[in-house]
Amino acid sequence: MGRLQGQAALVTGASAGVGKAIALALAAEGAKVAITARRADLLKQVAEQIRALGAEALDYPADVTDPAAVKGLFDAALSRFGRLDILVNNAGGNIGRGKLSEITVEGWKANYDLNVTSALMCAQAALPTMRSQRQGTIINISSGSGKRPTVEAGASYSAAKAAMIMFNRFINMEERQHGIRACVIVLGTTDTPAHHQGGPPKPEVQATWMYPEDIAQVVTMVAALPHRATIEELEIRPTDISHHFAGWRYLGSTLGL
């Protein structure tokens, strides 16, 4: 029997990469899993993989920056499972890269909508059920870019990921009295489709990256921890960062890291 047997989870951004790995790992631990993303075809494939593990799956295509879509998603998940124990706010991406002097207001807002506002709306949709259960775990996926500025990530994405860390702290401050805990997982470079958009990375560089399955292991550990304990923030990054962003190397040298 898995560590999450009888529990129900919802994972956003679950059609590929880290979100897909998290959904499969939760299912392997016995959880029923609702998954969402904008690509219905990819989402359906992930749902089939979840069912192949012997777990129940609900695939619900949605844009989690749309309030009506978020409401429909949670209504469908609660109608199917009758409860919600785990919410993983994984949906995110880097929109409108650029220096501060170049960022458009539209790009700035789009980054916040995708990376932060979507997480807020999903958490608000989950809270009534988790409160009534007197139990719930919300896991928010952030990035090292929210702690260390790099040219590659840019200001708007980095600011949004930093906001996710503070958002997570407010969940714990306000909701622990209702039996709800939150953990923000701060990721270093992970081998996902987003890191291949500029072309194939050099093999020696890619070999040092983490895999989505590494992150999924951390998520299941947090979700399966006895509910009396909360890991508020957890940072995971590659062991070898010698090939990583120049901005990381520069910042590390200036801070003496």
mmCIF file of C-alpha atoms in Angstrom:
data_model
loop_
_atom_site.group_PDB
_atom_site.id
_atom_site.type_symbol
_atom_site.label_atom_id
_atom_site.label_comp_id
_atom_site.label_asym_id
_atom_site.label_seq_id
_atom_site.Cartn_x
_atom_site.Cartn_y
_atom_site.Cartn_z
ATOM 1 C CA MET A 1 0.000 0.000 0.000
ATOM 2 C CA GLY A 2 1.352 3.410 -0.966
ATOM 3 C CA ARG A 3 1.985 6.201 1.512
ATOM 4 C CA LEU A 4 -0.818 8.305 -0.019
ATOM 5 C CA GLN A 5 -3.465 5.595 -0.298
ATOM 6 C CA GLY A 6 -6.969 7.070 -0.126
ATOM 7 C CA GLN A 7 -5.824 10.634 -0.680
ATOM 8 C CA ALA A 8 -6.768 12.870 -3.611
ATOM 9 C CA ALA A 9 -4.347 15.236 -5.314
ATOM 10 C CA LEU A 10 -4.568 17.948 -7.940
ATOM 11 C CA VAL A 11 -1.515 18.932 -10.014
ATOM 12 C CA THR A 12 -1.377 21.942 -12.332
ATOM 13 C CA GLY A 13 0.914 22.128 -15.340
ATOM 14 C CA ALA A 14 0.869 18.337 -15.449
ATOM 15 C CA SER A 15 1.112 17.578 -19.175
ATOM 16 C CA ALA A 16 4.927 17.366 -19.286
ATOM 17 C CA GLY A 17 8.149 17.883 -17.386
ATOM 18 C CA VAL A 18 8.068 18.335 -13.623
ATOM 19 C CA GLY A 19 4.259 18.377 -13.372
ATOM 20 C CA LYS A 20 3.913 15.083 -15.218
ATOM 21 C CA ALA A 21 6.577 13.435 -13.051
ATOM 22 C CA ILE A 22 4.857 14.694 -9.888
ATOM 23 C CA ALA A 23 1.452 13.373 -10.987
ATOM 24 C CA LEU A 24 2.885 9.938 -11.752
ATOM 25 C CA ALA A 25 4.806 9.800 -8.467
ATOM 26 C CA LEU A 26 1.712 10.693 -6.433
ATOM 27 C CA ALA A 27 -0.258 8.023 -8.280
ATOM 28 C CA ALA A 28 2.472 5.461 -7.619
ATOM 29 C CA GLU A 29 2.031 6.209 -3.905
ATOM 30 C CA GLY A 30 -1.689 5.409 -4.139
ATOM 31 C CA ALA A 31 -3.245 8.853 -4.582
ATOM 32 C CA LYS A 32 -6.133 9.633 -6.912
ATOM 33 C CA VAL A 33 -4.881 12.412 -9.152
ATOM 34 C CA ALA A 34 -6.584 15.232 -11.029
ATOM 35 C CA ILE A 35 -4.307 16.804 -13.609
ATOM 36 C CA THR A 36 -4.638 19.974 -15.628
ATOM 37 C CA ALA A 37 -2.796 21.841 -18.366
ATOM 38 C CA ARG A 38 -3.737 23.562 -21.607
ATOM 39 C CA ARG A 39 -2.707 20.696 -23.941
ATOM 40 C CA ALA A 40 -5.603 18.236 -23.852
ATOM 41 C CA ASP A 41 -3.815 15.625 -25.970
ATOM 42 C CA LEU A 42 -0.731 15.466 -23.749
ATOM 43 C CA LEU A 43 -2.861 15.554 -20.625
ATOM 44 C CA LYS A 44 -4.833 12.534 -21.813
ATOM 45 C CA GLN A 45 -1.613 10.581 -22.283
ATOM 46 C CA VAL A 46 -0.514 11.353 -18.723
ATOM 47 C CA ALA A 47 -3.916 10.271 -17.391
ATOM 48 C CA GLU A 48 -3.530 6.953 -19.195
ATOM 49 C CA GLN A 49 -0.120 6.466 -17.577
ATOM 50 C CA ILE A 50 -1.628 7.176 -14.160
ATOM 51 C CA ARG A 51 -4.350 4.575 -14.731
ATOM 52 C CA ALA A 52 -1.704 2.089 -15.835
ATOM 53 C CA LEU A 53 -0.241 2.447 -12.331
ATOM 54 C CA GLY A 54 -3.596 1.346 -10.914
ATOM 55 C CA ALA A 55 -4.627 4.803 -9.722
ATOM 56 C CA GLU A 56 -7.703 6.858 -10.545
ATOM 57 C CA ALA A 57 -7.132 9.858 -12.806
ATOM 58 C CA LEU A 58 -9.095 12.893 -13.932
ATOM 59 C CA ASP A 59 -7.705 14.904 -16.830
ATOM 60 C CA TYR A 60 -9.257 18.348 -17.098
ATOM 61 C CA PRO A 61 -7.744 20.726 -19.691
ATOM 62 C CA ALA A 62 -7.768 24.288 -18.360
ATOM 63 C CA ASP A 63 -5.948 27.599 -18.384
ATOM 64 C CA VAL A 64 -5.314 28.223 -14.685
ATOM 65 C CA THR A 65 -4.970 31.966 -15.266
ATOM 66 C CA ASP A 66 -8.722 32.015 -16.047
ATOM 67 C CA PRO A 67 -10.914 32.203 -12.906
ATOM 68 C CA ALA A 68 -13.834 30.416 -14.580
ATOM 69 C CA ALA A 69 -11.556 27.589 -15.715
ATOM 70 C CA VAL A 70 -10.136 27.199 -12.199
ATOM 71 C CA LYS A 71 -13.635 26.959 -10.750
ATOM 72 C CA GLY A 72 -14.598 24.315 -13.308
ATOM 73 C CA LEU A 73 -11.427 22.356 -12.570
ATOM 74 C CA PHE A 74 -12.005 22.195 -8.816
ATOM 75 C CA ASP A 75 -15.714 21.496 -9.194
ATOM 76 C CA ALA A 76 -14.859 18.534 -11.436
ATOM 77 C CA ALA A 77 -12.144 17.206 -9.100
ATOM 78 C CA LEU A 78 -14.334 17.421 -6.006
ATOM 79 C CA SER A 79 -17.274 15.884 -7.832
ATOM 80 C CA ARG A 80 -15.082 12.927 -8.874
ATOM 81 C CA PHE A 81 -13.050 12.378 -5.699
ATOM 82 C CA GLY A 82 -15.175 13.925 -2.953
ATOM 83 C CA ARG A 83 -12.109 15.317 -1.189
ATOM 84 C CA LEU A 84 -8.815 17.087 -1.823
ATOM 85 C CA ASP A 85 -5.738 16.361 0.270
ATOM 86 C CA ILE A 86 -2.876 17.629 -1.893
ATOM 87 C CA LEU A 87 -2.634 20.611 -4.226
ATOM 88 C CA VAL A 88 0.534 21.070 -6.268
ATOM 89 C CA ASN A 89 0.804 24.515 -7.845
ATOM 90 C CA ASN A 90 3.299 23.641 -10.554
ATOM 91 C CA ALA A 91 1.999 25.617 -13.555
ATOM 92 C CA GLY A 92 4.441 28.319 -14.572
ATOM 93 C CA GLY A 93 6.736 29.643 -17.225
ATOM 94 C CA ASN A 94 8.848 32.590 -18.264
ATOM 95 C CA ILE A 95 6.944 35.136 -20.352
ATOM 96 C CA GLY A 96 8.395 38.413 -21.540
ATOM 97 C CA ARG A 97 12.058 37.983 -20.707
ATOM 98 C CA GLY A 98 14.189 41.087 -20.689
ATOM 99 C CA LYS A 99 16.018 43.646 -18.614
ATOM 100 C CA LEU A 100 14.072 45.985 -16.366
ATOM 101 C CA SER A 101 14.457 48.742 -18.923
ATOM 102 C CA GLU A 102 12.952 46.508 -21.631
ATOM 103 C CA ILE A 103 10.100 44.683 -19.885
ATOM 104 C CA THR A 104 6.601 45.563 -21.013
ATOM 105 C CA VAL A 105 3.830 45.957 -18.479
ATOM 106 C CA GLU A 106 1.930 43.261 -20.381
ATOM 107 C CA GLY A 107 4.861 40.830 -20.028
ATOM 108 C CA TRP A 108 5.234 41.616 -16.339
ATOM 109 C CA LYS A 109 1.544 41.012 -15.672
ATOM 110 C CA ALA A 110 1.545 37.819 -17.756
ATOM 111 C CA ASN A 111 4.393 36.390 -15.673
ATOM 112 C CA TYR A 112 2.555 37.160 -12.444
ATOM 113 C CA ASP A 113 -0.734 35.759 -13.732
ATOM 114 C CA LEU A 114 0.871 32.469 -14.771
ATOM 115 C CA ASN A 115 3.280 31.978 -11.885
ATOM 116 C CA VAL A 116 1.553 33.599 -8.903
ATOM 117 C CA THR A 117 -2.085 34.557 -9.507
ATOM 118 C CA SER A 118 -2.895 31.069 -10.797
ATOM 119 C CA ALA A 119 -1.505 29.594 -7.563
ATOM 120 C CA LEU A 120 -3.570 32.023 -5.504
ATOM 121 C CA MET A 121 -6.789 31.103 -7.320
ATOM 122 C CA CYS A 122 -6.098 27.372 -6.980
ATOM 123 C CA ALA A 123 -5.300 27.699 -3.284
ATOM 124 C CA GLN A 124 -8.471 29.714 -2.680
ATOM 125 C CA ALA A 125 -10.472 27.030 -4.496
ATOM 126 C CA ALA A 126 -8.877 24.284 -2.372
ATOM 127 C CA LEU A 127 -9.152 25.940 1.043
ATOM 128 C CA PRO A 128 -12.861 25.353 1.823
ATOM 129 C CA THR A 129 -12.535 21.587 1.297
ATOM 130 C CA MET A 130 -9.218 21.326 3.141
ATOM 131 C CA ARG A 131 -10.620 23.354 6.032
ATOM 132 C CA SER A 132 -13.657 21.096 6.306
ATOM 133 C CA GLN A 133 -11.332 18.066 6.352
ATOM 134 C CA ARG A 134 -9.066 19.785 8.887
ATOM 135 C CA GLN A 135 -6.211 18.570 6.737
ATOM 136 C CA GLY A 136 -4.506 19.545 3.506
ATOM 137 C CA THR A 137 -1.084 19.992 1.944
ATOM 138 C CA ILE A 138 -0.367 22.732 -0.595
ATOM 139 C CA ILE A 139 2.938 22.450 -2.449
ATOM 140 C CA ASN A 140 4.114 25.453 -4.443
ATOM 141 C CA ILE A 141 6.853 25.094 -7.051
ATOM 142 C CA SER A 142 9.205 28.060 -7.221
ATOM 143 C CA SER A 143 12.665 28.587 -8.687
ATOM 144 C CA GLY A 144 16.155 29.561 -7.616
ATOM 145 C CA SER A 145 15.582 32.546 -9.879
ATOM 146 C CA GLY A 146 13.342 33.877 -7.117
ATOM 147 C CA LYS A 147 16.350 34.063 -4.798
ATOM 148 C CA ARG A 148 19.278 34.825 -7.100
ATOM 149 C CA PRO A 149 19.016 37.302 -9.999
ATOM 150 C CA THR A 150 20.308 36.114 -13.369
ATOM 151 C CA VAL A 151 20.255 37.704 -16.789
ATOM 152 C CA GLU A 152 18.922 34.462 -18.244
ATOM 153 C CA ALA A 153 15.795 34.395 -16.079
ATOM 154 C CA GLY A 154 15.053 38.102 -16.192
ATOM 155 C CA ALA A 155 13.392 40.401 -13.687
ATOM 156 C CA SER A 156 9.695 39.674 -14.190
ATOM 157 C CA TYR A 157 9.984 35.885 -13.900
ATOM 158 C CA SER A 158 12.390 36.137 -10.967
ATOM 159 C CA ALA A 159 10.132 38.586 -9.127
ATOM 160 C CA ALA A 160 7.141 36.276 -9.663
ATOM 161 C CA LYS A 161 9.045 33.274 -8.305
ATOM 162 C CA ALA A 162 10.162 35.314 -5.301
ATOM 163 C CA ALA A 163 6.515 36.196 -4.693
ATOM 164 C CA MET A 164 5.678 32.476 -4.618
ATOM 165 C CA ILE A 165 7.984 32.042 -1.626
ATOM 166 C CA MET A 166 6.220 34.761 0.370
ATOM 167 C CA PHE A 167 2.794 33.522 -0.800
ATOM 168 C CA ASN A 168 3.655 30.118 0.669
ATOM 169 C CA ARG A 169 4.585 31.659 4.015
ATOM 170 C CA PHE A 170 1.233 33.416 4.198
ATOM 171 C CA ILE A 171 -0.609 30.128 3.635
ATOM 172 C CA ASN A 172 1.137 28.665 6.671
ATOM 173 C CA MET A 173 0.607 31.778 8.782
ATOM 174 C CA GLU A 174 -3.123 31.980 8.048
ATOM 175 C CA GLU A 175 -4.173 28.360 7.524
ATOM 176 C CA ARG A 176 -2.216 26.214 9.984
ATOM 177 C CA GLN A 177 -5.023 26.744 12.508
ATOM 178 C CA HIS A 178 -7.285 24.901 10.033
ATOM 179 C CA GLY A 179 -4.918 21.940 9.691
ATOM 180 C CA ILE A 180 -3.494 23.135 6.364
ATOM 181 C CA ARG A 181 0.238 23.219 5.693
ATOM 182 C CA ALA A 182 2.230 24.546 2.735
ATOM 183 C CA CYS A 183 5.687 23.895 1.336
ATOM 184 C CA VAL A 184 7.469 25.872 -1.360
ATOM 185 C CA ILE A 185 10.033 23.860 -3.304
ATOM 186 C CA VAL A 186 12.722 26.055 -4.843
ATOM 187 C CA LEU A 187 14.175 24.384 -7.927
ATOM 188 C CA GLY A 188 17.557 24.612 -9.522
ATOM 189 C CA THR A 189 18.129 23.751 -13.180
ATOM 190 C CA THR A 190 16.004 20.761 -14.184
ATOM 191 C CA ASP A 191 15.936 18.928 -17.518
ATOM 192 C CA THR A 192 12.534 20.009 -18.854
ATOM 193 C CA PRO A 193 11.268 21.072 -22.309
ATOM 194 C CA ALA A 194 11.630 24.734 -21.281
ATOM 195 C CA HIS A 195 15.402 24.331 -21.045
ATOM 196 C CA HIS A 196 15.581 23.052 -24.630
ATOM 197 C CA GLN A 197 13.756 25.966 -26.275
ATOM 198 C CA GLY A 198 16.984 27.681 -27.274
ATOM 199 C CA GLY A 199 18.308 24.511 -28.912
ATOM 200 C CA PRO A 200 19.881 21.299 -27.578
ATOM 201 C CA PRO A 201 22.155 21.950 -24.586
ATOM 202 C CA LYS A 202 25.734 20.754 -24.579
ATOM 203 C CA PRO A 203 25.821 17.149 -23.328
ATOM 204 C CA GLU A 204 28.337 17.932 -20.597
ATOM 205 C CA VAL A 205 26.045 20.688 -19.314
ATOM 206 C CA GLN A 206 22.828 18.657 -19.565
ATOM 207 C CA ALA A 207 24.488 15.811 -17.665
ATOM 208 C CA THR A 208 24.672 18.014 -14.545
ATOM 209 C CA TRP A 209 20.968 18.978 -14.552
ATOM 210 C CA MET A 210 18.376 17.422 -12.281
ATOM 211 C CA TYR A 211 15.559 15.297 -13.731
ATOM 212 C CA PRO A 212 11.819 15.884 -13.183
ATOM 213 C CA GLU A 213 11.721 12.577 -11.300
ATOM 214 C CA ASP A 214 14.107 14.047 -8.708
ATOM 215 C CA ILE A 215 11.622 16.809 -7.975
ATOM 216 C CA ALA A 216 8.747 14.314 -7.875
ATOM 217 C CA GLN A 217 10.530 12.343 -5.153
ATOM 218 C CA VAL A 218 10.756 15.483 -3.040
ATOM 219 C CA VAL A 219 7.060 16.281 -3.558
ATOM 220 C CA THR A 220 5.945 12.811 -2.458
ATOM 221 C CA MET A 221 8.206 13.017 0.578
ATOM 222 C CA VAL A 222 6.614 16.325 1.619
ATOM 223 C CA ALA A 223 3.079 15.055 0.972
ATOM 224 C CA ALA A 224 3.649 11.818 2.896
ATOM 225 C CA LEU A 225 5.212 13.478 5.946
ATOM 226 C CA PRO A 226 3.052 13.088 9.092
ATOM 227 C CA HIS A 227 0.651 15.999 9.168
ATOM 228 C CA ARG A 228 1.954 17.227 12.509
ATOM 229 C CA ALA A 229 5.117 18.377 10.667
ATOM 230 C CA THR A 230 5.563 21.081 8.026
ATOM 231 C CA ILE A 231 8.504 21.694 5.725
ATOM 232 C CA GLU A 232 7.897 25.341 4.895
ATOM 233 C CA GLU A 233 10.667 25.773 2.334
ATOM 234 C CA LEU A 234 12.941 23.315 0.598
ATOM 235 C CA GLU A 235 15.605 24.163 -1.961
ATOM 236 C CA ILE A 236 16.910 21.514 -4.333
ATOM 237 C CA ARG A 237 19.590 22.184 -6.915
ATOM 238 C CA PRO A 238 22.123 20.232 -8.972
ATOM 239 C CA THR A 239 25.154 18.971 -7.104
ATOM 240 C CA ASP A 240 27.534 20.174 -9.814
ATOM 241 C CA ILE A 241 26.864 23.783 -10.859
ATOM 242 C CA SER A 242 30.211 24.332 -12.580
ATOM 243 C CA HIS A 243 28.541 24.471 -16.028
ATOM 244 C CA HIS A 244 25.541 26.534 -15.000
ATOM 245 C CA PHE A 245 24.447 30.061 -15.712
ATOM 246 C CA ALA A 246 27.148 32.698 -15.837
ATOM 247 C CA GLY A 247 24.911 34.827 -13.645
ATOM 248 C CA TRP A 248 24.992 32.160 -10.936
ATOM 249 C CA ARG A 249 28.791 32.002 -11.156
ATOM 250 C CA TYR A 250 29.093 35.768 -10.977
ATOM 251 C CA LEU A 251 26.728 36.084 -8.032
ATOM 252 C CA GLY A 252 28.379 33.196 -6.222
ATOM 253 C CA SER A 253 31.815 34.769 -6.583
ATOM 254 C CA THR A 254 30.609 38.148 -5.319
ATOM 255 C CA LEU A 255 28.971 36.539 -2.272
ATOM 256 C CA GLY A 256 31.869 34.207 -1.600
ATOM 257 C CA LEU A 257 29.809 31.061 -2.226
#
